[in-house]
Coordinates of C-alpha atoms (C1' of nucleotides) in Angstrom, one line a residue:
Chain I
M678 CA 90.3 23.9 119.4
L679 CA 87.2 24.2 120.4
K680 CA 86.9 20.8 122.6
A681 CA 87.9 22.8 125.5
T682 CA 84.5 25.1 124.8
A683 CA 82.4 22.3 123.9
Q684 CA 82.8 20.1 125.8
G685 CA 83.6 21.8 129.7
A686 CA 83.1 25.8 130.5
D687 CA 80.0 25.1 127.9
I688 CA 78.2 23.3 129.9
R689 CA 76.8 24.8 131.2
N690 CA 74.7 26.9 128.3
R691 CA 74.2 23.6 127.1
I692 CA 71.9 22.9 130.5
L693 CA 70.5 26.2 130.4
D694 CA 69.1 25.8 126.6
A695 CA 68.2 22.2 128.4
A696 CA 66.0 23.9 131.5
F697 CA 64.5 26.6 128.9
E698 CA 63.6 24.0 126.1
T699 CA 61.7 21.6 128.9
V700 CA 59.7 24.0 130.3
R701 CA 58.7 25.3 126.9
T702 CA 57.4 23.0 125.1
E703 CA 56.6 20.1 129.0
G704 CA 55.9 22.7 131.2
V705 CA 57.6 23.3 134.3
A706 CA 55.7 21.0 135.8
R707 CA 57.9 17.9 133.5
A708 CA 61.0 19.9 134.2
S709 CA 62.7 18.1 137.2
A710 CA 66.2 17.3 137.0
R711 CA 66.3 13.4 135.0
T712 CA 63.6 14.5 132.2
I713 CA 65.8 17.8 131.3
A714 CA 69.4 16.2 131.6
R715 CA 67.8 13.4 129.4
N716 CA 66.5 15.8 126.7
G717 CA 69.9 17.8 126.7
S718 CA 71.9 14.5 127.0
F719 CA 73.9 15.7 129.6
N720 CA 74.3 13.6 132.9
Q721 CA 71.9 14.7 135.7
A722 CA 74.4 15.6 138.3
L723 CA 75.4 18.5 136.8
I724 CA 72.8 20.0 137.1
F725 CA 73.5 20.4 141.1
Y726 CA 76.7 20.4 140.8
H727 CA 76.5 23.4 138.6
F728 CA 73.0 25.1 139.4
G729 CA 73.1 23.8 143.1
S730 CA 69.1 22.8 142.4
V731 CA 66.7 22.3 140.3
N732 CA 65.3 25.9 140.7
D733 CA 68.3 27.8 140.3
L734 CA 68.6 26.4 137.7
L735 CA 65.2 27.5 135.7
L736 CA 65.5 30.2 137.3
A737 CA 69.1 31.7 135.7
A738 CA 67.5 30.1 132.3
L739 CA 64.7 32.5 132.9
D740 CA 67.1 35.6 133.7
R741 CA 68.8 34.3 130.7
S742 CA 66.1 35.2 128.6
A743 CA 64.3 38.2 130.3
G744 CA 67.8 39.1 130.1
A745 CA 67.5 39.2 126.2
R746 CA 64.3 40.6 126.2
M747 CA 64.4 43.8 128.3
E748 CA 67.7 45.2 127.0
R749 CA 64.6 44.8 122.7
Y750 CA 62.0 46.7 125.2
R751 CA 63.6 49.1 126.3
E752 CA 65.2 49.9 122.6
V753 CA 62.8 49.5 121.0
L754 CA 60.0 51.2 123.0
S755 CA 63.2 53.9 124.9
Q756 CA 62.5 56.4 122.1
A757 CA 57.8 55.4 120.4
S758 CA 55.6 58.1 120.7
P759 CA 51.8 57.3 121.3
A760 CA 50.8 56.4 117.9
E761 CA 53.9 54.3 117.3
F762 CA 53.3 52.6 120.4
A763 CA 50.5 49.4 119.7
P764 CA 52.1 47.8 117.0
L765 CA 55.7 48.1 117.8
A766 CA 53.8 46.7 121.3
R767 CA 52.5 44.1 119.1
Q768 CA 55.4 43.3 117.5
L769 CA 57.5 42.9 121.2
Y770 CA 55.1 40.5 122.4
L771 CA 54.6 38.7 118.8
E772 CA 58.9 38.4 119.5
D773 CA 58.6 37.0 123.4
V774 CA 56.2 34.4 122.0
E775 CA 57.9 33.5 119.0
A776 CA 61.3 33.3 121.8
G777 CA 59.1 30.6 123.8
H778 CA 60.1 33.3 126.3
S779 CA 56.1 34.2 127.0
T780 CA 55.4 30.3 128.0
V781 CA 59.1 29.6 129.9
L782 CA 57.5 33.5 131.5
A783 CA 54.4 31.4 132.8
E784 CA 55.1 28.5 133.6
L785 CA 57.5 29.4 136.0
F786 CA 54.7 32.2 137.8
A787 CA 52.3 29.5 137.7
A788 CA 54.8 27.8 139.9
G789 CA 55.7 29.9 141.1
S790 CA 52.4 30.1 143.1
G791 CA 52.9 26.6 144.6
N792 CA 56.6 27.2 146.0
R793 CA 57.4 29.9 148.3
A794 CA 61.1 29.7 147.2
L795 CA 60.6 30.3 143.9
G796 CA 57.5 32.4 144.3
A797 CA 59.5 35.4 145.8
E798 CA 62.1 34.7 143.4
M799 CA 59.5 35.9 140.9
L800 CA 58.3 38.5 142.8
K801 CA 61.8 40.1 142.8
R802 CA 62.2 39.2 138.7
L803 CA 58.4 40.6 138.3
Q804 CA 59.9 44.9 139.7
P805 CA 62.1 46.0 136.8
W806 CA 59.2 45.3 134.3
L807 CA 57.1 47.2 136.4
E808 CA 59.1 50.5 136.8
L809 CA 59.4 49.9 132.7
A810 CA 55.7 49.9 132.0
E811 CA 54.7 52.4 134.8
S812 CA 57.1 54.7 133.7
L813 CA 55.9 54.5 130.0
I814 CA 52.0 54.8 131.0
R815 CA 53.6 58.1 132.7
R816 CA 55.3 59.2 129.6
F817 CA 52.5 59.2 127.4
L818 CA 50.4 59.9 130.2
A819 CA 51.4 63.3 131.0
G820 CA 49.4 66.6 129.9
T821 CA 46.5 64.5 129.0
P822 CA 42.8 65.0 130.8
F823 CA 44.4 61.0 132.5
A824 CA 47.0 61.9 133.7
T825 CA 44.7 63.5 137.3
L826 CA 42.2 59.5 136.3
V827 CA 44.1 56.6 136.1
D828 CA 46.4 55.4 139.1
A829 CA 49.6 54.0 136.6
R830 CA 51.5 52.6 139.2
A831 CA 47.7 50.3 139.8
A832 CA 47.7 50.2 135.4
A833 CA 51.5 48.8 135.2
G834 CA 50.4 46.2 137.6
A835 CA 47.0 45.4 135.4
V836 CA 48.7 45.7 132.3
L837 CA 51.6 42.4 133.0
A838 CA 49.1 40.9 135.0
M839 CA 47.5 40.7 132.0
Y840 CA 50.0 39.1 129.9
V841 CA 50.9 36.9 132.2
G842 CA 46.8 36.4 132.7
I843 CA 46.6 35.8 128.5
D844 CA 50.1 33.7 128.8
L845 CA 48.4 30.7 130.8
F846 CA 45.7 31.2 128.7
N847 CA 47.3 30.9 125.6
H848 CA 49.4 27.5 127.7
L849 CA 46.1 25.6 128.0
D850 CA 44.6 26.2 124.5
G851 CA 46.9 27.3 121.9
D852 CA 44.6 29.8 121.0
R853 CA 46.5 32.7 119.7
S854 CA 44.1 34.3 118.3
R855 CA 43.4 35.6 121.6
A856 CA 46.4 38.3 122.2
T857 CA 45.9 39.1 118.3
D858 CA 42.5 40.4 119.2
L859 CA 43.3 42.2 121.4
F860 CA 46.0 44.3 119.5
D861 CA 43.3 45.4 117.5
S862 CA 41.2 46.6 119.1
G863 CA 44.7 48.4 121.0
E864 CA 45.4 49.9 117.2
R865 CA 41.2 51.1 116.0
L866 CA 41.2 53.4 120.1
A867 CA 44.0 54.0 119.5
S868 CA 44.1 55.7 116.3
V869 CA 41.2 57.2 117.8
F870 CA 42.3 59.1 120.7
A871 CA 45.6 59.7 119.1
P872 CA 44.0 63.7 119.0
L873 CA 44.1 63.3 122.8
F874 CA 47.3 63.2 123.0
G875 CA 48.3 66.2 121.1
V876 CA 49.5 63.1 117.9
K877 CA 48.5 62.7 114.6
S878 CA 47.6 59.3 113.5
Chain K
M421 CA 19.5 12.8 165.4
L422 CA 22.9 14.0 163.8
K423 CA 24.7 11.2 163.5
A424 CA 24.1 9.7 160.6
T425 CA 23.8 13.5 158.3
A426 CA 27.1 13.8 160.1
Q427 CA 29.1 11.2 160.7
G428 CA 27.8 9.3 156.4
A429 CA 26.4 10.8 153.8
D430 CA 27.7 14.0 155.1
I431 CA 31.5 13.0 154.5
R432 CA 31.9 15.0 151.3
N433 CA 31.1 18.2 152.2
R434 CA 33.5 18.1 154.9
I435 CA 36.3 16.3 151.7
L436 CA 35.4 19.6 150.0
D437 CA 35.4 21.4 152.6
A438 CA 39.0 20.7 154.0
A439 CA 40.1 20.2 150.0
F440 CA 39.5 23.7 149.5
E441 CA 40.5 25.1 152.3
T442 CA 44.6 23.5 152.1
V443 CA 43.9 25.1 148.6
R444 CA 43.9 28.0 150.0
T445 CA 45.5 28.1 152.8
E446 CA 48.8 25.5 151.7
G447 CA 48.6 25.8 147.7
V448 CA 47.2 23.1 145.5
A449 CA 50.9 22.0 145.1
R450 CA 50.7 21.3 149.1
A451 CA 47.7 20.0 148.1
S452 CA 47.6 16.3 148.8
A453 CA 45.5 13.9 149.6
R454 CA 47.3 13.1 152.7
T455 CA 47.2 16.7 153.6
I456 CA 43.7 17.4 152.8
A457 CA 42.7 14.5 155.0
R458 CA 44.7 16.1 157.7
N459 CA 43.5 19.2 157.9
G460 CA 40.6 18.2 157.2
S461 CA 40.7 14.7 160.5
F462 CA 39.3 11.7 157.9
N463 CA 40.8 9.2 156.2
Q464 CA 43.0 9.7 153.2
A465 CA 41.5 6.7 151.4
L466 CA 38.3 8.1 152.1
I467 CA 39.2 10.7 148.9
F468 CA 39.8 7.6 145.9
Y469 CA 36.4 6.2 147.3
H470 CA 34.6 9.0 147.1
F471 CA 36.5 11.3 144.3
G472 CA 38.1 9.0 142.6
S473 CA 41.4 11.2 142.2
V474 CA 43.1 14.3 144.2
N475 CA 42.3 16.3 141.4
D476 CA 38.8 15.2 140.9
L477 CA 38.1 16.5 144.0
L478 CA 39.9 19.5 143.2
L479 CA 37.9 20.4 140.5
A480 CA 35.0 19.6 142.9
A481 CA 35.4 21.7 145.7
L482 CA 35.9 24.7 142.7
D483 CA 33.0 24.0 141.2
R484 CA 30.7 24.2 144.7
S485 CA 32.2 27.2 144.7
A486 CA 32.1 29.0 141.1
G487 CA 28.7 28.1 141.1
A488 CA 28.2 30.2 143.9
R489 CA 29.2 32.6 142.5
M490 CA 28.6 33.2 139.3
E491 CA 25.1 33.1 140.8
R492 CA 25.7 36.6 142.7
Y493 CA 27.8 37.7 139.7
R494 CA 24.0 36.9 137.1
E495 CA 22.0 38.0 140.5
V496 CA 24.0 41.7 140.9
L497 CA 25.3 42.6 137.3
S498 CA 21.8 41.6 135.7
Q499 CA 20.4 45.5 135.7
A500 CA 23.1 47.0 136.8
S501 CA 23.6 50.1 134.7
P502 CA 27.1 51.2 133.3
A503 CA 27.3 53.8 136.4
E504 CA 26.9 52.1 138.5
F505 CA 28.7 48.9 137.6
A506 CA 32.6 49.5 138.6
P507 CA 32.1 49.9 142.9
L508 CA 29.3 46.6 142.5
A509 CA 32.1 45.1 140.2
R510 CA 34.3 45.9 143.3
Q511 CA 32.6 45.0 146.2
L512 CA 32.4 41.3 143.3
Y513 CA 36.1 40.7 143.3
L514 CA 36.4 42.3 147.2
E515 CA 33.3 38.8 148.1
D516 CA 35.6 36.6 145.8
V517 CA 38.8 37.7 147.7
E518 CA 37.0 36.9 151.2
A519 CA 35.7 34.0 150.3
G520 CA 39.2 32.9 149.1
H521 CA 37.5 31.6 145.4
S522 CA 39.6 33.6 143.4
T523 CA 42.8 32.3 145.5
V524 CA 42.0 28.6 144.8
L525 CA 40.5 29.8 141.1
A526 CA 44.4 31.4 140.3
E527 CA 45.8 28.0 142.1
L528 CA 43.9 25.5 140.2
F529 CA 45.1 27.8 136.4
A530 CA 47.9 27.7 137.7
A531 CA 48.2 23.7 138.9
G532 CA 46.5 23.2 135.1
S533 CA 48.9 24.4 133.2
G534 CA 52.5 22.0 134.3
N535 CA 49.0 19.2 134.1
R536 CA 47.5 19.0 130.6
A537 CA 43.6 16.8 132.7
L538 CA 43.7 20.0 134.4
G539 CA 44.1 22.7 132.1
A540 CA 41.4 21.2 130.1
E541 CA 38.9 21.6 132.8
M542 CA 40.0 24.7 133.8
L543 CA 39.7 26.0 130.4
K544 CA 35.9 24.6 130.4
R545 CA 35.3 26.1 133.9
L546 CA 36.6 29.1 132.1
Q547 CA 33.6 29.5 130.0
P548 CA 30.7 30.8 131.3
W549 CA 32.8 33.3 132.9
L550 CA 33.7 34.4 129.2
E551 CA 30.1 35.1 127.4
L552 CA 29.7 36.7 130.9
A553 CA 31.9 39.1 130.3
E554 CA 31.8 39.5 127.4
S555 CA 27.5 40.3 127.1
L556 CA 28.1 42.4 130.0
I557 CA 30.1 44.4 127.4
R558 CA 28.6 44.2 124.8
R559 CA 25.1 45.4 126.9
F560 CA 27.5 48.5 127.5
L561 CA 29.0 49.3 124.3
A562 CA 25.8 48.8 122.9
G563 CA 25.0 52.3 121.4
T564 CA 28.3 53.8 121.9
P565 CA 31.4 54.5 119.6
F566 CA 33.1 51.9 121.1
A567 CA 30.7 49.1 119.9
T568 CA 33.0 49.0 116.4
L569 CA 35.9 50.4 117.3
V570 CA 36.4 47.5 120.6
D571 CA 35.7 43.2 120.4
A572 CA 34.0 42.5 123.0
R573 CA 35.2 38.6 122.4
A574 CA 38.8 39.8 123.1
A575 CA 37.8 42.4 126.2
A576 CA 36.1 40.0 128.3
G577 CA 39.0 37.4 127.7
A578 CA 41.3 40.4 128.5
V579 CA 39.8 40.7 132.2
L580 CA 39.7 37.4 132.7
A581 CA 43.3 37.1 132.2
M582 CA 43.4 39.6 134.5
Y583 CA 41.4 38.7 136.7
V584 CA 43.4 35.6 137.0
G585 CA 46.6 38.1 136.5
I586 CA 45.9 40.1 139.1
D587 CA 44.6 37.1 141.7
L588 CA 48.7 35.0 141.0
F589 CA 49.7 37.8 142.2
N590 CA 48.2 38.9 145.0
H591 CA 49.3 35.3 146.2
L592 CA 53.1 35.5 145.6
D593 CA 53.2 39.2 147.5
G594 CA 49.5 39.8 149.6
D595 CA 49.3 42.8 148.4
R596 CA 45.9 43.6 148.6
S597 CA 46.4 47.2 147.0
R598 CA 46.8 46.3 143.6
A599 CA 43.4 46.1 142.6
T600 CA 42.3 47.8 144.8
D601 CA 44.4 51.2 143.2
L602 CA 42.4 50.1 139.7
F603 CA 39.0 49.8 140.7
D604 CA 39.9 53.5 142.4
S605 CA 41.2 54.0 138.4
G606 CA 38.3 52.6 136.8
E607 CA 35.9 54.6 138.9
R608 CA 37.3 57.6 138.5
L609 CA 37.3 57.3 134.4
A610 CA 33.8 55.6 134.7
S611 CA 32.4 59.4 136.1
V612 CA 34.2 60.5 133.6
F613 CA 33.4 58.7 130.6
A614 CA 29.7 58.3 132.2
P615 CA 27.7 60.5 129.8
L616 CA 29.4 58.9 126.5
F617 CA 27.0 55.6 127.8
G618 CA 23.6 58.6 128.1
V619 CA 24.1 58.2 131.8
K620 CA 24.6 60.6 134.6
S621 CA 26.9 60.0 137.0
Chain N
dG452 C1' 31.7 3.5 154.2
dT453 C1' 36.1 3.4 156.6
dC454 C1' 39.9 1.3 158.3
dT455 C1' 44.9 -0.2 158.6
dA456 C1' 49.2 -1.2 155.2
dT457 C1' 51.4 -1.4 151.5
dA458 C1' 52.2 -1.3 145.8
dC459 C1' 54.2 1.6 142.9
dT460 C1' 55.9 5.9 141.3
dT461 C1' 58.8 10.3 141.0
dG462 C1' 62.0 13.2 142.1
dG463 C1' 66.2 16.2 144.4
dA464 C1' 70.1 15.2 146.4
dT465 C1' 74.2 13.6 147.2
dA466 C1' 78.8 10.6 148.1
dG467 C1' 82.2 8.8 145.6
dA468 C1' 84.8 6.5 141.9
dC469 C1' 87.2 7.8 137.9
Chain W
dG410 C1' 84.4 18.0 135.9
dT411 C1' 82.0 14.4 135.1
dC412 C1' 80.1 9.9 136.0
dT413 C1' 77.5 5.5 138.5
dA414 C1' 75.7 3.9 141.6
dT415 C1' 71.8 5.0 146.4
dC416 C1' 69.9 7.9 149.8
dC417 C1' 65.6 9.4 151.5
dA418 C1' 60.9 12.1 150.9
dA419 C1' 56.7 12.2 149.1
dG420 C1' 52.6 11.3 146.9
dT421 C1' 49.2 8.4 144.1
dA422 C1' 46.5 4.8 144.8
dT423 C1' 44.6 0.2 146.0
dA424 C1' 43.8 -4.1 148.3
dG425 C1' 42.0 -6.7 151.7
dA426 C1' 40.7 -6.2 156.9
dC427 C1' 37.1 -4.4 159.4

DNA sequence: GTCTATACTTGGATAGAC
DNA sequence: GTCTATCCAAGTATAGAC
């Protein structure tokens, strides 16, 4: 009874899985229709039939992953206090890494740099994250001396740029301590500055 | 009397110029041997004769630019006090943008993500900048309460990641206010925190 | 050192059979 | 919806004439 599902409509998910895995393990540069199809054991022409183009497939694979991550970020951070924030952010980031989401995201941003159409699509996908980061920063700074000093929008952009940049570097050398050491510093600073935010550490 | 120079050995510089300009204006993806040669009005085969491969040419073009920038960074920042730092960093960054150096750097990092050989070379080129940033951070934090809270090496990596990430975003949408707004915030914060560093603002 | 010509490879995409 | 076969474009790199 699973036959129709497993072999029929479900092929879209198999293609999405193969595309995501190919980008994660081999990079966008090697994520050609032929390579993705070989990794997923299906015919290359199916990609064009179901997704139109390789670019559209890669974006669809990212969207599926990003949608799940955004839901999780909102759920975890919506009621986080400033004191809880640093460890929660660390945990979310490690989940991104574990799921391969950060790798695929950085790969597609990098590839978007050399492909106008892809770059424009990636910029669109940056917006909701920019808004999330900005609203969090604004919420935490409200009522503190920093509220008038820090441009929340610029800071949000800086955080996302740092996220993508760190992923890019990690992808080049596989050094996992980069982010960890940074979160360590962040948590030490947070515990010292917590009084400023009216929260006991 | 300029004939031999202009048409002979100087061809290497013409090739380097064309490579740099092609990456700057069209991106790595379009910086093929054919395109670079067309932009510089010389024969495509010369690239392989003089530089061996397109990758080696692009790295050589970056190295020439990065060497000049590193010299300038060292010169300007070596004796900068904490209070002077933010405006000087802004100026240096704007020079990077103006010269096209930040664009070419971000492009090659992005491309390195999808090309093992190029990625390894880019990592090597990151090291001197990491050391410069780390030593500056260490110098400024020395004797302050932050010295024990902040991991200088991790912070240096974060700054470079942010630099590359911002360049990547800028290249996608051409929004020049991203960095400017961030420097504005940085200068406001610096003027408030200056007392901590024993310097009058 | 510089040119022309070309061998070779890879990849996007489609036509048409099943 | 899925397959085979194929077209076409773009790129790296080299051989060999000049």
